[in-house]
PDB file of C-alpha atoms in Angstrom:
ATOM      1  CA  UNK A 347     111.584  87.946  96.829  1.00 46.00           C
ATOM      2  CA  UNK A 348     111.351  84.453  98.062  1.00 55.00           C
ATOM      3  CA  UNK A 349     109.633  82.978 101.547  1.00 64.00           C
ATOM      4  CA  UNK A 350     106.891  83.212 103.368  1.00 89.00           C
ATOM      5  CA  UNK A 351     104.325  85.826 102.816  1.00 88.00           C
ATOM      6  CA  UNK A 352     103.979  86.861 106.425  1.00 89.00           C
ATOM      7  CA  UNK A 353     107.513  87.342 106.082  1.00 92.00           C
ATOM      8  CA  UNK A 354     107.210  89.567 103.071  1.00 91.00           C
ATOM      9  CA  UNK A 355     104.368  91.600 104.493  1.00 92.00           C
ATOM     10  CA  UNK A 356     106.496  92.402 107.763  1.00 93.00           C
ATOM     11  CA  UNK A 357     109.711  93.283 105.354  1.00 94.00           C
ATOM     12  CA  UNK A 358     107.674  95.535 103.276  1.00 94.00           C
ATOM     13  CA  UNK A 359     105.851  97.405 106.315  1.00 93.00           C
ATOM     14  CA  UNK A 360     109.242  97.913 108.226  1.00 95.00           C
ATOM     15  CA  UNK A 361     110.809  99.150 104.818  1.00 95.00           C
ATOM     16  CA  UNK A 362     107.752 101.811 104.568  1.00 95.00           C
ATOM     17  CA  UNK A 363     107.493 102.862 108.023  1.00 94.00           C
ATOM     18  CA  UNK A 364     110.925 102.681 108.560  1.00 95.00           C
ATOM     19  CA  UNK A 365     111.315 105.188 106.222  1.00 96.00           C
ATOM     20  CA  UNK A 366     108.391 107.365 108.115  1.00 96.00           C
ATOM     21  CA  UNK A 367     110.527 107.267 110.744  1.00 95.00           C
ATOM     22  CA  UNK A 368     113.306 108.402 109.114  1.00 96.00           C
ATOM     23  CA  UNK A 369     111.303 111.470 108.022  1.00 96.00           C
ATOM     24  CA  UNK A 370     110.239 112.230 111.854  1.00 95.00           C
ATOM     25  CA  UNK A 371     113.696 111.619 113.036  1.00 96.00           C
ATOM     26  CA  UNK A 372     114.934 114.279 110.184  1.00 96.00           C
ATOM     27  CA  UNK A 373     111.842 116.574 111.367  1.00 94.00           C
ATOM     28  CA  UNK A 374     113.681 116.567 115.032  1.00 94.00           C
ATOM     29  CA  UNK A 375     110.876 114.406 116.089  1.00 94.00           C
ATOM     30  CA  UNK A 376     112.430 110.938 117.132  1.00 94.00           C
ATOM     31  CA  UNK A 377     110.041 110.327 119.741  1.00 95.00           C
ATOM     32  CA  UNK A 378     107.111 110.495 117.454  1.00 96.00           C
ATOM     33  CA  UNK A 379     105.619 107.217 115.301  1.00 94.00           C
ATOM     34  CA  UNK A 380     104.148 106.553 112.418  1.00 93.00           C
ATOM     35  CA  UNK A 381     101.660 104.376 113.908  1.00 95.00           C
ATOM     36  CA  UNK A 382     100.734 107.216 115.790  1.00 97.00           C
ATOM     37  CA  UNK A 383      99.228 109.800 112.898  1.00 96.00           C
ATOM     38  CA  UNK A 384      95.985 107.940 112.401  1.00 96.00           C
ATOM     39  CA  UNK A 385      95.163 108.058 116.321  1.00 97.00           C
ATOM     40  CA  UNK A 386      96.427 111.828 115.871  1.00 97.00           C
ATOM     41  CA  UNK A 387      94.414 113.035 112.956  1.00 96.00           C
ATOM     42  CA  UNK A 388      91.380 111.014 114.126  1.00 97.00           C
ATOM     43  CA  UNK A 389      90.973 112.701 117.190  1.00 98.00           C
ATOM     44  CA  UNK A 390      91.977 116.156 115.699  1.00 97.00           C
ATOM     45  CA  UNK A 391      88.782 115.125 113.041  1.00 97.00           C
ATOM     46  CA  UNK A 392      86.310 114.078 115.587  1.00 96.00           C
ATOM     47  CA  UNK A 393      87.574 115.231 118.861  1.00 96.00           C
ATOM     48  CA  UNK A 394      88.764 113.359 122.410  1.00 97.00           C
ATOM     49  CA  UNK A 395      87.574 109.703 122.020  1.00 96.00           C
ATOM     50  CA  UNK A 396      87.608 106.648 124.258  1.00 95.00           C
ATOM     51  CA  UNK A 397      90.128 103.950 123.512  1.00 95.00           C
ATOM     52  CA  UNK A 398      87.589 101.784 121.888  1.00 94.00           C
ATOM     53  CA  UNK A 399      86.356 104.286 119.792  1.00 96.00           C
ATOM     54  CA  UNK A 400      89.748 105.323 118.322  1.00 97.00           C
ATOM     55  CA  UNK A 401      90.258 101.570 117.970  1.00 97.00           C
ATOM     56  CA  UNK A 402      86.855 101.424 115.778  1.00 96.00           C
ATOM     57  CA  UNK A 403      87.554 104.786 113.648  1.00 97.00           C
ATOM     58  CA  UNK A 404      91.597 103.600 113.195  1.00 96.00           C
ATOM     59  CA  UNK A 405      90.508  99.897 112.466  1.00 93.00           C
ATOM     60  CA  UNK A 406      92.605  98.061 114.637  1.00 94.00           C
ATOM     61  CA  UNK A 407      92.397  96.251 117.741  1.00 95.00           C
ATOM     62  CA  UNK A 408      91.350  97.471 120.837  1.00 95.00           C
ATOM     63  CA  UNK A 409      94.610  95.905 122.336  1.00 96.00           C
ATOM     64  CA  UNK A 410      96.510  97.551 119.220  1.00 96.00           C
ATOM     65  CA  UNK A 411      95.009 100.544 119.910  1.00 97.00           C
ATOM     66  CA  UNK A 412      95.709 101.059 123.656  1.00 96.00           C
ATOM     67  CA  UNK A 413      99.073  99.931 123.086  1.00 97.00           C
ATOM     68  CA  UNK A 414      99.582 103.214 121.095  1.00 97.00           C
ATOM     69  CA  UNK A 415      98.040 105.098 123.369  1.00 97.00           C
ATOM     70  CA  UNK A 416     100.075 104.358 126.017  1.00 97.00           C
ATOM     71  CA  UNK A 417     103.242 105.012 123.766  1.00 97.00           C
ATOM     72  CA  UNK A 418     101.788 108.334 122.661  1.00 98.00           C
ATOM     73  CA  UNK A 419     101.035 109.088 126.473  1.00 98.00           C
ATOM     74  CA  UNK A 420     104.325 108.325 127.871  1.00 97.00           C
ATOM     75  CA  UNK A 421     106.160 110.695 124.748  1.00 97.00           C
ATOM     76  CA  UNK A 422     103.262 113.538 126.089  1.00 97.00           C
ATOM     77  CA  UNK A 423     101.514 113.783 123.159  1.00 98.00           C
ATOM     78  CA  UNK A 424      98.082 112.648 125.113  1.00 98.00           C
ATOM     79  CA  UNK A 425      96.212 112.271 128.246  1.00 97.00           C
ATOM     80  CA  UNK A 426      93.743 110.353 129.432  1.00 95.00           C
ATOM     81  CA  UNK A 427      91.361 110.999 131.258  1.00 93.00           C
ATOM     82  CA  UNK A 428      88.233 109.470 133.223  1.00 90.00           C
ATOM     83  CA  UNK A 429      84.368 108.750 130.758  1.00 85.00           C
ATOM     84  CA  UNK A 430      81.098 108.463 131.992  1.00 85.00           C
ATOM     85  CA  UNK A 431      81.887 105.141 132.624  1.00 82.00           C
ATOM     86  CA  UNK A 432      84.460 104.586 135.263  1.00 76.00           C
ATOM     87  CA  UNK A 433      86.035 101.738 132.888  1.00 83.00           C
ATOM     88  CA  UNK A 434      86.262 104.124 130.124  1.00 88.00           C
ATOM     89  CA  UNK A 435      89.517 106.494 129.689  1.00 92.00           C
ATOM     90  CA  UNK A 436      89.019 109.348 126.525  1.00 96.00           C
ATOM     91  CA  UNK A 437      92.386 110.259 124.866  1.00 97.00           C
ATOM     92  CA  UNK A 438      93.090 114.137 124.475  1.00 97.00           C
ATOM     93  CA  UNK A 439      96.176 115.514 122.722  1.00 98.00           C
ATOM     94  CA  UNK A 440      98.463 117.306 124.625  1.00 98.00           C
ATOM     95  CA  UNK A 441      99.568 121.190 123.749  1.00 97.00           C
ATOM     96  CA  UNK A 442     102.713 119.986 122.393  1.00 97.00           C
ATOM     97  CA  UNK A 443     100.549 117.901 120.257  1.00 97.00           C
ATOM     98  CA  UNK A 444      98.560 120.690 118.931  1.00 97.00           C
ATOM     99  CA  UNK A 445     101.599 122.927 118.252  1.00 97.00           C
ATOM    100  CA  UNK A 446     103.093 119.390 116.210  1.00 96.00           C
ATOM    101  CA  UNK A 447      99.664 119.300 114.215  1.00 96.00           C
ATOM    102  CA  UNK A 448     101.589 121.293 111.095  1.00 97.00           C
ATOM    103  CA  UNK A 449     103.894 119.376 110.555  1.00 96.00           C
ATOM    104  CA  UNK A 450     102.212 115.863 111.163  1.00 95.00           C
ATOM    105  CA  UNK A 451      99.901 117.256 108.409  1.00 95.00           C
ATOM    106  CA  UNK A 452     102.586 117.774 105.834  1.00 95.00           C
ATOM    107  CA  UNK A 453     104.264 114.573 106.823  1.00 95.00           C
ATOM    108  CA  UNK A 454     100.851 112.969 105.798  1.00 94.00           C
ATOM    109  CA  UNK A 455     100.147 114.703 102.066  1.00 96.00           C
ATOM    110  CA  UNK A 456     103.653 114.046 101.876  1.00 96.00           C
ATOM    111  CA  UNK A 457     103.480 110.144 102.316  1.00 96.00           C
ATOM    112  CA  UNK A 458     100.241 110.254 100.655  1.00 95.00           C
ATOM    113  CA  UNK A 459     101.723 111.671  97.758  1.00 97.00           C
ATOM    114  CA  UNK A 460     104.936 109.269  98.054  1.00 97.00           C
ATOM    115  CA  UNK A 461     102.337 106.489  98.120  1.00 96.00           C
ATOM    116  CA  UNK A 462     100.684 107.600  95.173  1.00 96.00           C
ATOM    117  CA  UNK A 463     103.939 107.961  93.189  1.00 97.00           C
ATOM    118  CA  UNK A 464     105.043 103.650  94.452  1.00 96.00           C
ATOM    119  CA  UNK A 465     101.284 102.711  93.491  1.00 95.00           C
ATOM    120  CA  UNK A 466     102.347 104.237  90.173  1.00 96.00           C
ATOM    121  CA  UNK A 467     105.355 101.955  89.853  1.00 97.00           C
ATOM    122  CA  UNK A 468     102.790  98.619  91.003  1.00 95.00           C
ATOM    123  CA  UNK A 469     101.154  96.618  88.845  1.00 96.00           C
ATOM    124  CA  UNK A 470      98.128  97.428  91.286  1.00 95.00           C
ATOM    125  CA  UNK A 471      98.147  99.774  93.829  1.00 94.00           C
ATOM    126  CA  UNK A 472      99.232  98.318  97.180  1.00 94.00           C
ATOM    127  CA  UNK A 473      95.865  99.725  99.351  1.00 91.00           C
ATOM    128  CA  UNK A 474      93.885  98.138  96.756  1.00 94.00           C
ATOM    129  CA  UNK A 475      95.427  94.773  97.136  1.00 93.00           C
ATOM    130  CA  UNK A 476      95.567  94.939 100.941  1.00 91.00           C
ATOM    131  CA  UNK A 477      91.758  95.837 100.906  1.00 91.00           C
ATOM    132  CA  UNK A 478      91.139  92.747  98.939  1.00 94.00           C
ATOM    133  CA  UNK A 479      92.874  90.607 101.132  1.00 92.00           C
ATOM    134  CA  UNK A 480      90.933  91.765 104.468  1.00 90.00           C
ATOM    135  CA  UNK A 481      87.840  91.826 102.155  1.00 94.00           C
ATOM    136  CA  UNK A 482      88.331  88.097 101.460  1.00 95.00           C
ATOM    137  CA  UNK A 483      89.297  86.928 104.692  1.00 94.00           C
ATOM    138  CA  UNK A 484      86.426  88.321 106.432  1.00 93.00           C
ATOM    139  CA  UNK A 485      84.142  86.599 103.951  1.00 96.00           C
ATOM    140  CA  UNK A 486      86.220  83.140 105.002  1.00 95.00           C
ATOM    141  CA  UNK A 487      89.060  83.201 107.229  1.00 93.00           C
ATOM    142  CA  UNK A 488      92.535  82.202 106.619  1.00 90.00           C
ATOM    143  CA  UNK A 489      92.366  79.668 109.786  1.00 91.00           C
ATOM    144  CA  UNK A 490      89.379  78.099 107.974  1.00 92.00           C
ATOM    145  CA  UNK A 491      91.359  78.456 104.455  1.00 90.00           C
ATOM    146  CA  UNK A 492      93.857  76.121 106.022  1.00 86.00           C
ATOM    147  CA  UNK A 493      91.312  74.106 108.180  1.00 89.00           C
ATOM    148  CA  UNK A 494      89.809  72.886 105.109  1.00 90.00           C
ATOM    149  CA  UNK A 495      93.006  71.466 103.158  1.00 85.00           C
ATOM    150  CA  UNK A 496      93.289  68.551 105.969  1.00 82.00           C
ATOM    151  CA  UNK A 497      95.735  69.453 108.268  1.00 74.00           C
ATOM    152  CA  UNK A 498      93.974  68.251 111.252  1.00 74.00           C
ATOM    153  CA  UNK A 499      93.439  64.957 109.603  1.00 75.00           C
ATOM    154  CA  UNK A 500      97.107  64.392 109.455  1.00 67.00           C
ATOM    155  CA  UNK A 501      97.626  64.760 113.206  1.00 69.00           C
ATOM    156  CA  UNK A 502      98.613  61.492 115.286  1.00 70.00           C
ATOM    157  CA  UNK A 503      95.996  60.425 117.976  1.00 69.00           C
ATOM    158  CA  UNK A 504      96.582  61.538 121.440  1.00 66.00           C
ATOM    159  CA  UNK A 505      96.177  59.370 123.983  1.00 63.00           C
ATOM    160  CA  UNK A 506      94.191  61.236 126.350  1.00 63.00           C
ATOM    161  CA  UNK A 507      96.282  61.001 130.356  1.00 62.00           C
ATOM    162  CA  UNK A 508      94.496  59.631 133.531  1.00 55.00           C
TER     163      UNK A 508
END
């Protein structure tokens, strides 16, 4: 596969959870996500959780993470309601959650297991490489990768306007 790598990173995540979705929409679930499972199975783990902390536990954004939220709200498959702090809003799945909880279980061993089976077919597993790559760039960033091969040196001067 030739071009960019951002490019190939975006093909290869809307080939896998494209395929998710497939598997939800064969489930008679089109409304449901795959992005939504880890928010799901996090708070069925550890319980109703404020938006940041389901960002933290997930490991995305904060922004990422109320963005799904919302999308997992407006489908019913969470409230929100009011913390301690009158900023703070704690996520709580919704009945028709709960009764969903079988079968967003199987769908997970079974992608688990499907993952297991492409790692197989790798030359190294896909998780492991992705973990390397955050690894590295939060020991030195990719912005300061670039930074450092002279790009800004090759910028014309701007004349600064009165």
């Amino acid at each position: 596969m030739d071009g960019a790598i951002g490019t190939q990173l975006r093909h290869v995540l809307e080939l896998l959870d494209g395929d998710v979705a497939k598997v939800y929409l064969d489930l008679g679930l089109p409304e449901y996500r795959p992005r939504f499972s880890p928010i799901v199975r996090t708070i069925v783990a550890e319980g109703p959780l404020s938006i940041r902390d389901l960002a933290t536990a997930v490991g995305v954004t904060h922004s990422a993470a109320s963005q799904t939220i919302a999308q997992l709200q407006r489908a019913g498959f969470v409230t929100l309601q009011p913390g301690s702090d009158a900023r703070q809003r704690i996520v709580h799945l919704t009945d028709k959650t709960r009764e969903l909880l079988p079968t967003i279980e199987a769908e997970w061993k079974a992608t688990t297991a499907a993952m297991a089976e492409l790692d197989g077919e790798l030359s190294v597993p896909l998780g492991q490489v992705l973990a390397e790559v955050v690894a590295a760039v939060s020991r030195r960033s990719f912005q300061e990768r670039i930074s450092s091969r002279g790009v800004m040196e090759n910028q014309p001067q701007r004349v600064a306007e009165s």
